[in-house]
Structures are given as C-alpha cells and as structure tokens.
XYZ file of C-alpha atoms in Angstrom:
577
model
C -29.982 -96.479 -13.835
C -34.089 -96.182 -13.980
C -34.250 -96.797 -9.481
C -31.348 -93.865 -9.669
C -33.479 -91.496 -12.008
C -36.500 -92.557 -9.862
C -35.103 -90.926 -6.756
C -34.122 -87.959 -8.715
C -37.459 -87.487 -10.463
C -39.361 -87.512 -7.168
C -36.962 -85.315 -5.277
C -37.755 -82.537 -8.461
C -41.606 -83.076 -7.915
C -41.393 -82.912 -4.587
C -39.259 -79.397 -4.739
C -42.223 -78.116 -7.425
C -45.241 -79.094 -4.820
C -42.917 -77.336 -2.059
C -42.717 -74.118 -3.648
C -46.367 -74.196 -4.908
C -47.095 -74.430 -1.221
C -44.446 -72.265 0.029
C -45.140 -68.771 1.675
C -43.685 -66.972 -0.651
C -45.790 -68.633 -3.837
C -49.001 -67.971 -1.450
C -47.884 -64.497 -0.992
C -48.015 -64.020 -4.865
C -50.578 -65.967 -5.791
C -53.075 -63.339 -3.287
C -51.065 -60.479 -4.639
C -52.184 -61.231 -8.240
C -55.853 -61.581 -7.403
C -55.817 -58.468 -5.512
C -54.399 -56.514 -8.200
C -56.140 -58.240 -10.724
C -59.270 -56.933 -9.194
C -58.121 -52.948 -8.378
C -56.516 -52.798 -12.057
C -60.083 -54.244 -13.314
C -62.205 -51.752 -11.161
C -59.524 -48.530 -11.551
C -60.306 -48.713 -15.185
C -63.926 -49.593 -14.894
C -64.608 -46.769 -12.317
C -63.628 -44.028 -14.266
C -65.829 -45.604 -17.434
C -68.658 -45.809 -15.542
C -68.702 -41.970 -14.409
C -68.471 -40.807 -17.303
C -71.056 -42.549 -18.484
C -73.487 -41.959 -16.283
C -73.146 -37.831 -15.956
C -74.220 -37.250 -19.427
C -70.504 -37.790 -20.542
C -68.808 -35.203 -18.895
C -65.467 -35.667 -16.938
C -66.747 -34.093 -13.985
C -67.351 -37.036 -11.659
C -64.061 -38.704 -12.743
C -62.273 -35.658 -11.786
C -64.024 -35.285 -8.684
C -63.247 -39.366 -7.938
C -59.896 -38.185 -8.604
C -59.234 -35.274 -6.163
C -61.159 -36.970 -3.164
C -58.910 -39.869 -3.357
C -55.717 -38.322 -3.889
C -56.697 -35.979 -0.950
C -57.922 -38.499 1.112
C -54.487 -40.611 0.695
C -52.485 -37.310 1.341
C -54.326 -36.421 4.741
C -54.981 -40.285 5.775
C -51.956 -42.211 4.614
C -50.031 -41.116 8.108
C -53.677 -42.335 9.865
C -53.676 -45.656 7.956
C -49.729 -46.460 8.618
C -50.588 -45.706 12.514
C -53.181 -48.309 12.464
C -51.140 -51.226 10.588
C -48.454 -50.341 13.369
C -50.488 -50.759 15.805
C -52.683 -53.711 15.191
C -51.783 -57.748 14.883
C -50.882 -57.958 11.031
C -53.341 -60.745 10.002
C -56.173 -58.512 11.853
C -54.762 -55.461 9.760
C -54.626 -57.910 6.407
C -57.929 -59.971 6.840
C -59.655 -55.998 7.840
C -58.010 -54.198 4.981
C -58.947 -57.112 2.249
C -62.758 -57.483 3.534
C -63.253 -53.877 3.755
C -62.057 -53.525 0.688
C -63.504 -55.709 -1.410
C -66.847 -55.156 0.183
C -66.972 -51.801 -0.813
C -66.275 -52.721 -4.745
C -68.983 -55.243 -4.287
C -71.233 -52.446 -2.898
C -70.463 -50.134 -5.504
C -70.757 -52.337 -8.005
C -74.307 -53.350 -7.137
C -75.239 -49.665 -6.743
C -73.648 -48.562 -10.222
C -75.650 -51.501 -11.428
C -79.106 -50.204 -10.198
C -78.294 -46.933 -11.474
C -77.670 -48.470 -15.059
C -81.289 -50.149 -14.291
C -83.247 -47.147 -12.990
C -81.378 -44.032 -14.305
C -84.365 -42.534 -15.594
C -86.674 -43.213 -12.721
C -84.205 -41.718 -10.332
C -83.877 -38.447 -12.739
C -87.512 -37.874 -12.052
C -87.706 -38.476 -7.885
C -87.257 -35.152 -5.825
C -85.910 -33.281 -8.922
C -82.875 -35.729 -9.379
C -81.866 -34.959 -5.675
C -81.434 -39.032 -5.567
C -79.732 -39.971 -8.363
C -76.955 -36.670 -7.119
C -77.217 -38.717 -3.885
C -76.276 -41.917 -5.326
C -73.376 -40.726 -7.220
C -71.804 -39.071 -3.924
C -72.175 -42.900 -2.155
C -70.457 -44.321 -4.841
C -67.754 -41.541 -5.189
C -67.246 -41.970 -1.241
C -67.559 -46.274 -0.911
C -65.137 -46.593 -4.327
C -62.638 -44.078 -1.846
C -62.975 -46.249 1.060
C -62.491 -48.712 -1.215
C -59.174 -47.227 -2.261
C -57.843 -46.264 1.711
C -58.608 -50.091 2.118
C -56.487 -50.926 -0.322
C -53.900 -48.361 0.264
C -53.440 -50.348 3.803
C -53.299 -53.395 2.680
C -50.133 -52.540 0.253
C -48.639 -51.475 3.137
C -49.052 -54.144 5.470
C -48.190 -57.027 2.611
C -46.125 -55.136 0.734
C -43.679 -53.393 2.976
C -44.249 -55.536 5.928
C -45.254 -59.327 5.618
C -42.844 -59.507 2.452
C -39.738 -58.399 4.985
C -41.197 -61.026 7.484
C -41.148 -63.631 4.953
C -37.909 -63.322 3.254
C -36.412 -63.194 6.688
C -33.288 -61.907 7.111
C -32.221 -63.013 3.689
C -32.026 -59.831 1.605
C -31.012 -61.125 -1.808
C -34.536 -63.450 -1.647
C -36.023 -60.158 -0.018
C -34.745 -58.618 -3.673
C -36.297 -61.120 -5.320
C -39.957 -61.238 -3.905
C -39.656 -57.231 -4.633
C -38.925 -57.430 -8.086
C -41.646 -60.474 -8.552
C -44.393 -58.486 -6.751
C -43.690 -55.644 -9.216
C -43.857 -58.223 -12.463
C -47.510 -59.007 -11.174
C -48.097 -55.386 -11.161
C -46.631 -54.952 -14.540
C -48.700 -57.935 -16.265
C -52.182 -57.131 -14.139
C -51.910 -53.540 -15.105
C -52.107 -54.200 -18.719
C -53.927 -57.485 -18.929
C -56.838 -56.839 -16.522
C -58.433 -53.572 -18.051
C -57.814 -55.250 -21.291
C -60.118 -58.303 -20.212
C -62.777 -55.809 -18.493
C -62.775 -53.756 -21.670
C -63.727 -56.754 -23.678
C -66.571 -57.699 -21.493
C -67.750 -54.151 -21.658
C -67.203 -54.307 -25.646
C -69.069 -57.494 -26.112
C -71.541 -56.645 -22.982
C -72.814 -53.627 -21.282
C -71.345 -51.244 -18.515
C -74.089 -53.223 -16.050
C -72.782 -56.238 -17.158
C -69.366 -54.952 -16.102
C -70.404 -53.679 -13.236
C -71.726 -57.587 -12.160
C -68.790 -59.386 -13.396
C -66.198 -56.871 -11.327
C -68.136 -57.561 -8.144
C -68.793 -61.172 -8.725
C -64.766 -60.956 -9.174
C -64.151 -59.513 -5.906
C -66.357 -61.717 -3.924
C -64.816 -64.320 -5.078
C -61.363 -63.183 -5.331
C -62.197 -61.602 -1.392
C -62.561 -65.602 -0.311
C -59.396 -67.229 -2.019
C -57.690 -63.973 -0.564
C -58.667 -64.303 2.959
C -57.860 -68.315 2.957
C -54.516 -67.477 1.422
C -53.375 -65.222 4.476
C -54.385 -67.611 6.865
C -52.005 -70.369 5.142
C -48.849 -67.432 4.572
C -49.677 -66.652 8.444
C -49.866 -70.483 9.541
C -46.397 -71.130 6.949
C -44.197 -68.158 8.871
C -44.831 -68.049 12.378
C -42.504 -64.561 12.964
C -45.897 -63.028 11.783
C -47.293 -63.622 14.792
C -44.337 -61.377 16.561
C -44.706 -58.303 15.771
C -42.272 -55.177 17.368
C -44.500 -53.268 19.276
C -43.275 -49.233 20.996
C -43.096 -49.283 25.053
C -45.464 -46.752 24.603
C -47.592 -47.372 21.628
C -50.049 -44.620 21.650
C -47.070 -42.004 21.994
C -45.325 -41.733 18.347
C -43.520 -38.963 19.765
C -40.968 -41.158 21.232
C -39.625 -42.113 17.951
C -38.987 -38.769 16.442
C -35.809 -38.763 17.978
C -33.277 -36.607 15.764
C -30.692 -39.242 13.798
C -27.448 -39.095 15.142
C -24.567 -40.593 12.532
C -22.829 -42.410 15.877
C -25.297 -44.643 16.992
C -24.700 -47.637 18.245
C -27.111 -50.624 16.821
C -27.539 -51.573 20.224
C -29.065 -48.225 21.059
C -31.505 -48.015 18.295
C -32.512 -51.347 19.320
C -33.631 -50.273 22.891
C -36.302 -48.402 21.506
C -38.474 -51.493 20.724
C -39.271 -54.781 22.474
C -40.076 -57.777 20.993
C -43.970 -58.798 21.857
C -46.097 -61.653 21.285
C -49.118 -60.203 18.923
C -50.761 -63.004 17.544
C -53.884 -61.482 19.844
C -52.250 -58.195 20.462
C -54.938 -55.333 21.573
C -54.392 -52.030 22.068
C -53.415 -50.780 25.126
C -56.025 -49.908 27.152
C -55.670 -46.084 27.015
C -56.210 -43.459 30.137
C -59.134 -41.616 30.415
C -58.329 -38.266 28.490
C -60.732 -35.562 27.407
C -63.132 -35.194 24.244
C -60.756 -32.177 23.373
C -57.567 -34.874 23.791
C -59.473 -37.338 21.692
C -60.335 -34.644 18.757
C -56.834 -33.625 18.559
C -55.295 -37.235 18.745
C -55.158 -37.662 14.962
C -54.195 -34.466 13.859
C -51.083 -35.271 16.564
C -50.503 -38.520 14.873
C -50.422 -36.947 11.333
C -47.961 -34.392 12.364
C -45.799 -37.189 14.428
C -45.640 -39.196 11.600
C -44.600 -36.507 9.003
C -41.708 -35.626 11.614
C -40.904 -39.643 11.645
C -40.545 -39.510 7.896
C -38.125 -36.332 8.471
C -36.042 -37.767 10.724
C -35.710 -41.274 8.760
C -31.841 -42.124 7.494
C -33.919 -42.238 4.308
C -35.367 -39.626 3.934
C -33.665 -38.057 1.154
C -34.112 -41.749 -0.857
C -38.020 -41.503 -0.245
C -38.303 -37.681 -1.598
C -36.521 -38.793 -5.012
C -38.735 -41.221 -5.371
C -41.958 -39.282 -4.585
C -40.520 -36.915 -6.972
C -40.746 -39.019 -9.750
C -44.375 -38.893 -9.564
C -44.515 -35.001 -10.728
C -44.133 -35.748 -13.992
C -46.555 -36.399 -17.603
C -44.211 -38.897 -19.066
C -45.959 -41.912 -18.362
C -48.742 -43.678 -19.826
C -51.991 -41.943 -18.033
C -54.368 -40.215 -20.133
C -53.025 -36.704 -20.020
C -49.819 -38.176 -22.194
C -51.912 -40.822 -24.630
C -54.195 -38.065 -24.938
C -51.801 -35.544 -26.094
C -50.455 -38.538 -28.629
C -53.347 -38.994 -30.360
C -53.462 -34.758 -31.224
C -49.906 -35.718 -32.473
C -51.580 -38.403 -35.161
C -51.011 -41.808 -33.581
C -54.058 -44.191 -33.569
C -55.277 -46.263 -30.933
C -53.577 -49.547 -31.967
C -50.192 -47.761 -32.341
C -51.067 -46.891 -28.540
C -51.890 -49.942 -27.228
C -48.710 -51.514 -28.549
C -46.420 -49.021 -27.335
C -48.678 -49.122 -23.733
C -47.616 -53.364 -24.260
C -43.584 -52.365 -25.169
C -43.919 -50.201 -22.029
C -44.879 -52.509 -19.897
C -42.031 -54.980 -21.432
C -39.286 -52.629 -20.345
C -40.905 -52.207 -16.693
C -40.348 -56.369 -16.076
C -36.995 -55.505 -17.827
C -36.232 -53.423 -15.277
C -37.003 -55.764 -12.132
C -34.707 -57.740 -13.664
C -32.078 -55.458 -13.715
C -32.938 -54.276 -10.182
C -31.965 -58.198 -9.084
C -28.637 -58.370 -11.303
C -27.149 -54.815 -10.503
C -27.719 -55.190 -6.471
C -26.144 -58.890 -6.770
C -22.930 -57.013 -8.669
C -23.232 -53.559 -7.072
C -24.789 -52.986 -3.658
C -28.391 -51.686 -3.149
C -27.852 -47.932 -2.647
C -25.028 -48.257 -6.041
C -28.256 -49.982 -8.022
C -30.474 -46.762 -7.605
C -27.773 -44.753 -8.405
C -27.118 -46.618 -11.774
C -30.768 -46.954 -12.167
C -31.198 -42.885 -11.756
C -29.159 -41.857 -14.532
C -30.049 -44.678 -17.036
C -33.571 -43.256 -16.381
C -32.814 -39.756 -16.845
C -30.504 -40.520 -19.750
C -33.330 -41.871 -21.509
C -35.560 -38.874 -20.446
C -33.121 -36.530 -22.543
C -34.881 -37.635 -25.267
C -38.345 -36.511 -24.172
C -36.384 -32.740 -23.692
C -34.901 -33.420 -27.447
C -38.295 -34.030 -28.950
C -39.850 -30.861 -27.720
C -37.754 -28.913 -30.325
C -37.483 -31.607 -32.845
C -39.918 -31.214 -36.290
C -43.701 -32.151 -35.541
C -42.890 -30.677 -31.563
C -46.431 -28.047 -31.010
C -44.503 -26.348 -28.411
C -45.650 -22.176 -29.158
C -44.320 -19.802 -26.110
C -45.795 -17.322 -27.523
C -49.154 -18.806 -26.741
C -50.396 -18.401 -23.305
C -50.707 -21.636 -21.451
C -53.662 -20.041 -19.626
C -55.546 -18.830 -22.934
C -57.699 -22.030 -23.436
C -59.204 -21.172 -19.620
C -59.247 -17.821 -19.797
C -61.198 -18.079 -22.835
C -64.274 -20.210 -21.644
C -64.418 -18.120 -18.156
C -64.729 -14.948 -19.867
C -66.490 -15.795 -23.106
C -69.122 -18.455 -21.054
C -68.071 -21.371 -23.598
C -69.228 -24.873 -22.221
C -66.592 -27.054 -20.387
C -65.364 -29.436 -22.829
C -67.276 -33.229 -22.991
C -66.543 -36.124 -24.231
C -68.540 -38.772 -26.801
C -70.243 -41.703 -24.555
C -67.912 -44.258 -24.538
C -70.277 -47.059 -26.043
C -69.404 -50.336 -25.142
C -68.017 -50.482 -29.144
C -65.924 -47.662 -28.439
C -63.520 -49.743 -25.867
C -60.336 -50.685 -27.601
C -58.675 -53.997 -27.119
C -56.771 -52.815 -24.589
C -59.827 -51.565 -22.089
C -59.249 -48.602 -22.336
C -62.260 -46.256 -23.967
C -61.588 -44.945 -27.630
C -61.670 -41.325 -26.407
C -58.096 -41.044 -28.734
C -59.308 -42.812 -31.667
C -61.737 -40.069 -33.202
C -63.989 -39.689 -29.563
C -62.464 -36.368 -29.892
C -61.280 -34.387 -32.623
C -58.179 -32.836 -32.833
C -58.433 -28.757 -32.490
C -58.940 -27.161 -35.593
C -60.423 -30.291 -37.489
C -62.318 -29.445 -40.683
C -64.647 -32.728 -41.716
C -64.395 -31.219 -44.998
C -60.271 -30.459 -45.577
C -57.523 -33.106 -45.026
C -55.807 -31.859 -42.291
C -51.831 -31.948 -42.846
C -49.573 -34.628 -41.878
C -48.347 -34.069 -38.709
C -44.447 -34.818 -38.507
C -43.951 -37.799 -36.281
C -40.463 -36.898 -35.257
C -41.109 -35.601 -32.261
C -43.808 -37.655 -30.818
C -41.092 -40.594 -31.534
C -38.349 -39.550 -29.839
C -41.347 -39.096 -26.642
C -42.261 -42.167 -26.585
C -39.074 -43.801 -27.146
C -37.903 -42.048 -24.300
C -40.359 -42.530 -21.835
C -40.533 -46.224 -22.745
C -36.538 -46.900 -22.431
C -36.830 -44.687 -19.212
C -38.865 -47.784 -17.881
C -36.280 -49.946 -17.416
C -34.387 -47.202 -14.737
C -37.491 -45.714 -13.473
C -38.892 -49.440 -11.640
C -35.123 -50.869 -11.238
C -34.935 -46.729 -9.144
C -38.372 -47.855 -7.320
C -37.509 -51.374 -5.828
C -34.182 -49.679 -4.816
C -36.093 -47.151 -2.901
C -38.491 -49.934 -1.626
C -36.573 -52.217 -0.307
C -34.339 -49.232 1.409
C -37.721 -48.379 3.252
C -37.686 -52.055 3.995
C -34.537 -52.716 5.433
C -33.883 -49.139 7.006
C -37.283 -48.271 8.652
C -37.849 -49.849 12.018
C -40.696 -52.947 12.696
C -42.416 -50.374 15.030
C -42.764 -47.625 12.311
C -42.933 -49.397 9.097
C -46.789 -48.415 8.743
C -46.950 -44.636 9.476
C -43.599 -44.217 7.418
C -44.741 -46.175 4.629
C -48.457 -44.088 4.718
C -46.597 -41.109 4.614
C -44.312 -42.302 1.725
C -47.765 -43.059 -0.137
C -49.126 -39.502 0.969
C -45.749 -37.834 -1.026
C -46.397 -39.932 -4.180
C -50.325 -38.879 -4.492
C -48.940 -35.081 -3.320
C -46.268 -34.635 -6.166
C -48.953 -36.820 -8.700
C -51.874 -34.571 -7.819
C -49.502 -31.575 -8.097
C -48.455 -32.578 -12.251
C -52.348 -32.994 -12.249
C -52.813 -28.859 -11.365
C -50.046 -28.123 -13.689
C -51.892 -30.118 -16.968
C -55.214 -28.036 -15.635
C -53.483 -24.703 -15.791
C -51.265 -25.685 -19.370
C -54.170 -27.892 -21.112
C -53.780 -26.836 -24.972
C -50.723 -28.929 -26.725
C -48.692 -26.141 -27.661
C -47.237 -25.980 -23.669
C -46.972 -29.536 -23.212
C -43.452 -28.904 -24.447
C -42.750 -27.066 -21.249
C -44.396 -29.804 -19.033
C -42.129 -32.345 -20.616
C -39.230 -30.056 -19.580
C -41.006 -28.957 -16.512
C -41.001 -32.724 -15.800
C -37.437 -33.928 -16.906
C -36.600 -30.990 -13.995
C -38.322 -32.632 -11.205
C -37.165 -36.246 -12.465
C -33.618 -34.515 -12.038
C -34.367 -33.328 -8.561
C -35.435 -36.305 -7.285
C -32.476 -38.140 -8.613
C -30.196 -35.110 -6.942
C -31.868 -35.662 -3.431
C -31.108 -39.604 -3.894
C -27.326 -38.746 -4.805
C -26.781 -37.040 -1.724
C -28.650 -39.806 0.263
C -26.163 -42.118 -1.425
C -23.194 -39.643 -0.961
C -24.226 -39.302 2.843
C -24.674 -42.945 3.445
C -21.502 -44.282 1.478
C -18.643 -41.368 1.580
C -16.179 -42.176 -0.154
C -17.331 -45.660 -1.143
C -19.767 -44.245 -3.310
C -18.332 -44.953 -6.674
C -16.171 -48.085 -5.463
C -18.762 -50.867 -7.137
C -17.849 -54.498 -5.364
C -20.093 -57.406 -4.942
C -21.225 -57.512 -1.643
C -22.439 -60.573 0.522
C -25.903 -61.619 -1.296
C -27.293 -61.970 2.146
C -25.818 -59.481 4.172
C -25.509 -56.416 1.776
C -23.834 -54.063 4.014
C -23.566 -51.004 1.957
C -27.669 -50.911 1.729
C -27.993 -49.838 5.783
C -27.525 -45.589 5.772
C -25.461 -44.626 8.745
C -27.082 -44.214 12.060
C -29.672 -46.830 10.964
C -31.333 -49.043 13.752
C -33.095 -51.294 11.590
C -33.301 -54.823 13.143
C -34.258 -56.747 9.558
C-alpha cells in the first residue's frame, strides 16, 4: 500500500513542479510583476503632480490628456510595429523601454523633491517648468511602452500559448484579468502605505528600485515562455509587409477559409527584419505613418468584429466606475473614506466573480451567447444607477445649469479650484490620497452649523449598481477579447488591437469632457443617465454583431465542443487560430 501511494505522491509533485515551470505559469507570473509595477506608479504619478505644482490639478490633468491623446493617435503606430517585428524583440523592447522610463522618472521626481527650491530660483523657474514637461513626456513614453507590450502578451503570445485549444485560451483570459483585479487594488494600497509611513521621495525610490528589479525577472521570464513554446518563433508575416493596404479588403459573408488563408504565409521570424524597403522620397517617408494610421482604422472597419469591438469601447463613456470623478462625487453624498475603500474591495470581488462566470457560461453557452448574457446582466444592474437619480438623497436640479459653476469663475475671475497637499498622513489605507475624507469640503459647508443629513438612498442604490454591474461588465470584456483573439488574423493582430486601445481612451477621454462641462453634483444625475445610454448602445451594436454572426441560432444556447467552439468564429472570418 505505502510503494503504491509512493508512486502516486511523486506523480502529484511532479505535476505541481510542471506547472510552476510551465509557459503558461511563466506567462502569469511576468504579468503580475508588470502590473504590479504600472498599478504602483499610475497611482503614484498622479500624487506626485499634485504635489509638486503647489497642489493644483493642473499637471495631473495635463498627464492625463497627453496620454490619452497620445494612445488615440499612436495606438494604430504601435500595433504596426508589434506586427511587424519578431515578438520577443517587440516584448524584450516594449518591457526595457518601459521600465526605463519609470526608473528615469522616478529619479528625476526624486531630485525635484531634493532641490525644489533651488530650481524655483534658477532662470526665473524656467527649469523646474522644464523638468516637469520631461517627466510629463518620459512617464507617456512610459505608458506607449506599456500600451505595446499588452498588446503583444496579451492579445498575441497568450493565443500562441494556449494553442489551438480555446477553452484553456478562456482560461488564461479570465486568469490574466484576476491579476489585474488583485494588482489594481493591492498595489496602490502598498505604495500608499510607504508614502504614509515615508515621504513622496521615498516613494519615488522604492517604485523605481521596483521596476529595475521587476524589469530583470521580466526579461528572464520571456526568454523561458519563448524557449517553452517554440510557435513563438513563427510568426505570420503579409507578402507585402510594408503595404497594410492589402488587407483592407471589404468582408464578404461567402468566403471560403481557404481564401482568407492565402493572404498570409507562414515565415520563420525568430530573426525576422524588416524588409529592406525601396528607396522612396522624404515626402513618401513623412506621409508613411499618417498612411498607416488611416490603413489601420479602415482594418478595424472592415473586421467581422467590428461591431463586438465598438460595444466594448463604448463601455468606456461612462462615470460609473470607481475613478475619482465617481468616489469624488460619493463623498459630497456623505460617505467616508473607509466606507469607500470597502466598497472599492467588494468591487473588485465581483470583477474576479465575473471571470469566473466568463469561463462557466462559454463552457455551457458558446462565446458570442456569453457576451450576450453578460450584456444584459450588466445593464440590468445599471437600472439601478438610473433608479437612484430620482430616489430621496439624488442632487439631480435641471433647473440648474450644468455650465453655471464655469461660467461663473470665467466671468467673475474666481481662482480654479485646488486641492489640500496630500501629506503623506493624508493617504488612506487603500493608496489612494484623502482628497474625499475632509481634503475638500463639501459646497456650502459652514464650520460653524451641522450640515443636514444627507439621505443615503440614492447614493446606495449607485453603488450597488455599479458594483453588481461588475460581474457582466468583465465576463462582456473577455468575451470581446478573446473574439479579437480568435477572429483577427496573426498578420493584423497588432494594428487592430492598437486601434481597439485608441477607441477605449477616445470614448474614456470623451466622459472626461462631459464631467468638465457638468462638474457641480446637481447634473451628475444626467451623466449617470447620459451613461446608462451609451452602456445601452454599446450593448445594441454587440446584439447585432451577435445577430449577424449567429442568425437564427442566436437564442438556441447548446454546449459546444470546449475546444473547438464553433459558434465564436463571425461569418466570413479567416482567422487561422
């Protein structure tokens, strides 16, 4: 009995060292470090703006626009160049550039903690203005760097890896998104507590002794996921690589597989190079990217998907979520900091909820029947958030202009609005800086009369909704992920995927413009509505993507082959997964 259980017992270690060594565990394990580090320096950027420009928001809102407009005029760029480079060139470049450039900034936000005064004084403060523009523009290469390398390990070296397995394919999706779930709550949360206990410089030398580090293990982790899959090293290359053009060919719903597959060849990459290009003219070589943007916006057009991707870029026009336009607004409503973090944790519960019911509805239903289901659980739940704008407590007032708080300080020459220095005692346990736990009072506030209860109906049924609307909203994203996955072509899954990310930052920096023209809480009502509406659309365009793709199948749920999944491939696709 004991030399039978001996057998056994080794044949269960030996299956725990294999996956601890497996490609897929490797692929994680780097995944969690990287986002460990961009969660940790997201949060800490913003922080460290403010409190160096005399604690105004300006800089943070500048940091803001000239990444989400960098994104939305690069992200085509940046696909084009993971398409058309070697993939462990296009990782191992992404990560080091990357990570350098937090390192950099990090050492330069520390010397300006150091010297701040000194710098004030030299050519009239002309420096210091100077240093705050190089860290405004490294911290944005910083983020481009990092917006490739999502693409090439997220939408790319996952598919590689999973092979042609799409259940396990599932399953790395909805794991990759945990990581993102935990990281995004756990890693400001331990910055915040060095920063409470600490200083902003000694912040600012922890998150770049982070990334150094973290840049190392990362680089020596590709190398073993590359060396563990060879199929990495193939990598479908165009005929005519420097020509997108070739692939905006119009979809056409009778296809044959075999004819979508004649558009690509299979190459050896593992030292691809560029094609060595004919000698064109400087006027040729000007207008080369702004061909490759446009190309690559008509490639998204033309995708079987397309209608899937707009739903989900959608989504991102919208203030239910837990940013700081929607925590902000809940502390004018009465809630306290800790009540915050806590609902911030039960939000982040529902999100893993909802990668796991991303893998169990696809297993029962079908992929494109899973973001269906997932759409109008989420929107279901966002009914709520509609309800609670005319519940008791609600501030909504439509008879007060949403443009009267602006209108006001341009024509009366009141002061933009500042915030208190957030003091490294002012950082709440959850890293994020206690500008909603009396930072800033709410309007009207008399030191010297209680201010009324405020009913807390309303603010609730918000929250409530937006945190049950967790579950649908990521169970709708890794739906519309792995769609892009399986649907998009080797040869275009870069470009498509960059201008996928360009949407998303379009439709988030749009919700942005509408806070800055409705900023006083009595219209936030109508951006809640104003939101539910575009959460709606993008649900719409994903139900006729669905409705196009299945026909009459649509609302005929089955379990399909875990492997196979037929019903997830749109019609006219020529995806070779």
């Amino acid at each position: 009995m004991a030399r039978a259980a001996e057998p056994e017992g080794r044949r269960r270690g030996g299956s725990v060292i294999a996956y601890f060594t497996s490609a897929k565990f490797l692929l994680y394990l780097g995944h969690a470090l990287s986002t460990w580090g961009d969660r940790m320096w997201h949060f800490a950027v913003s922080v460290f703006l403010v409190e160096l420009y005399g604690n105004s928001l300006l800089l943070t809102a500048v940091y803001g626009l000239v990444v989400a407009g960098s994104v939305l005029l690069l992200g085509a760029l940046i696909g084009d160049w993971v398409d058309k480079n070697a993939r462990l060139k296009v990782a191992q470049t992404s990560l080091v550039v990357q990570n350098s450039s937090v390192i950099l900034c990090g050492v330069i936000l520390m010397i300006i903690f150091l010297f701040k005064t000194q710098l004030l004084t030299l050519y009239h403060g002309w420096l210091l203005t100077l240093c705050y523009i190089l860290v405004i523009t490294i911290a944005n290469i910083a983020n481009l760097a990092s917006t490739a390398t999502a693409i090439t390990i997220q939408r790319d070296w996952i598919v590689v890896v999973a092979g042609e397995d799409r259940s396990k394919l599932a399953d790395m999706n909805a794991t990759i998104r945990r990581i993102d779930q935990l990281t995004n709550i756990l890693a400001p949360m331990a910055v915040g507590q060095i920063m409470t206990f600490g200083s902003p410089m000694i912040g600012c030398g922890f998150i770049s002794g982070w990334n150094l580090i973290s840049m190392c293990v990362e680089y020596l982790l590709l190398w073993k996921v590359y060396q563990k899959t060879p199929t990495l090293a193939h990598k479908s290359a165009k005929v005519e690589a420097s020509e997108l053009k070739q692939l905006n060919v119009k979809k056409e719903s009778d296809m044959k597989p075999a004819e979508g597959v004649q558009l690509i060849i299979e190459k050896d990459v593992t030292g691809f190079e560029p094609q060595q290009e004919k000698e064109v003219g400087c006027a040729a070589r000007i207008a080369e990217p702004f061909i490759t943007f446009r190309d690559g916006w008509v490639a998204y057009y033309n995708q079987p998907v397309f209608l899937a991707g707009m739903g989900l870029a959608f989504l991102y026009m919208t203030v239910l979520g837990f940013d700081c336009i929607t925590t902000g607004y809940a502390y004018t409503q009465g809630l306290s900091g800790s009540v915050l973090s806590l609902l911030m944790g039960a939000s982040a519960v529902t999100g893993i909820l909802g990668t796991v019911a991303f893998t169990w509805l696809r297993r029962k239903c079908g992929l494109i029947r899973t973001g269906l289901i997932s759409g109008v659980a989420q929107f279901a739940c966002l009914i709520l958030c509609a309800i609670s704008v005319f519940m008791p407590g609600s501030p909504m007032d439509l008879t007060v202009s949403p443009f009267a708080d602006i209108s006001a300080r341009l024509f009366e020459n009141e002061p933009l609005p500042t915030i208190a220095s957030p003091e490294p005692e002012m950082i709440f346990a959850t890293g994020m800086p206690n500008l909603l736990n009396g930072s800033i009072a709410p309007a009207n506030s008399d030191p010297e009369m209680s201010p009324e209860p405020v009913p807390l109906i309303s603010v609730s049924l918000l929250f409530a909704g937006v945190i049950a609307a967790r579950v649908g909203l990521w169970s709708f994203d890794l739906t519309v992920t792995q769609l892009l996955q399986e649907n998009v072509i080797e040869s275009e899954r870069g470009i498509i995927n960059g201008v996928q990310n360009s949407m998303n930052y379009l439709l988030d920096l749009l919700h942005f413009i509408m806070v800055i023209l409705a900023p006083n809480p009595e219209a936030f009502g109508l951006l809640v509505l104003i939101s539910v509406s575009f959460v709606a659309m993008g649900h719409i365009m994903y139900f006729r993507f669905a409705q196009k793709s299945l026909g009459k199948q649509l609302f005929v749920c089955h379990t399909p082959d875990p492997k196979t999944a037929p019903d997830s491939s749109p019609p006219g696709n020529t995806s070779t997964v």
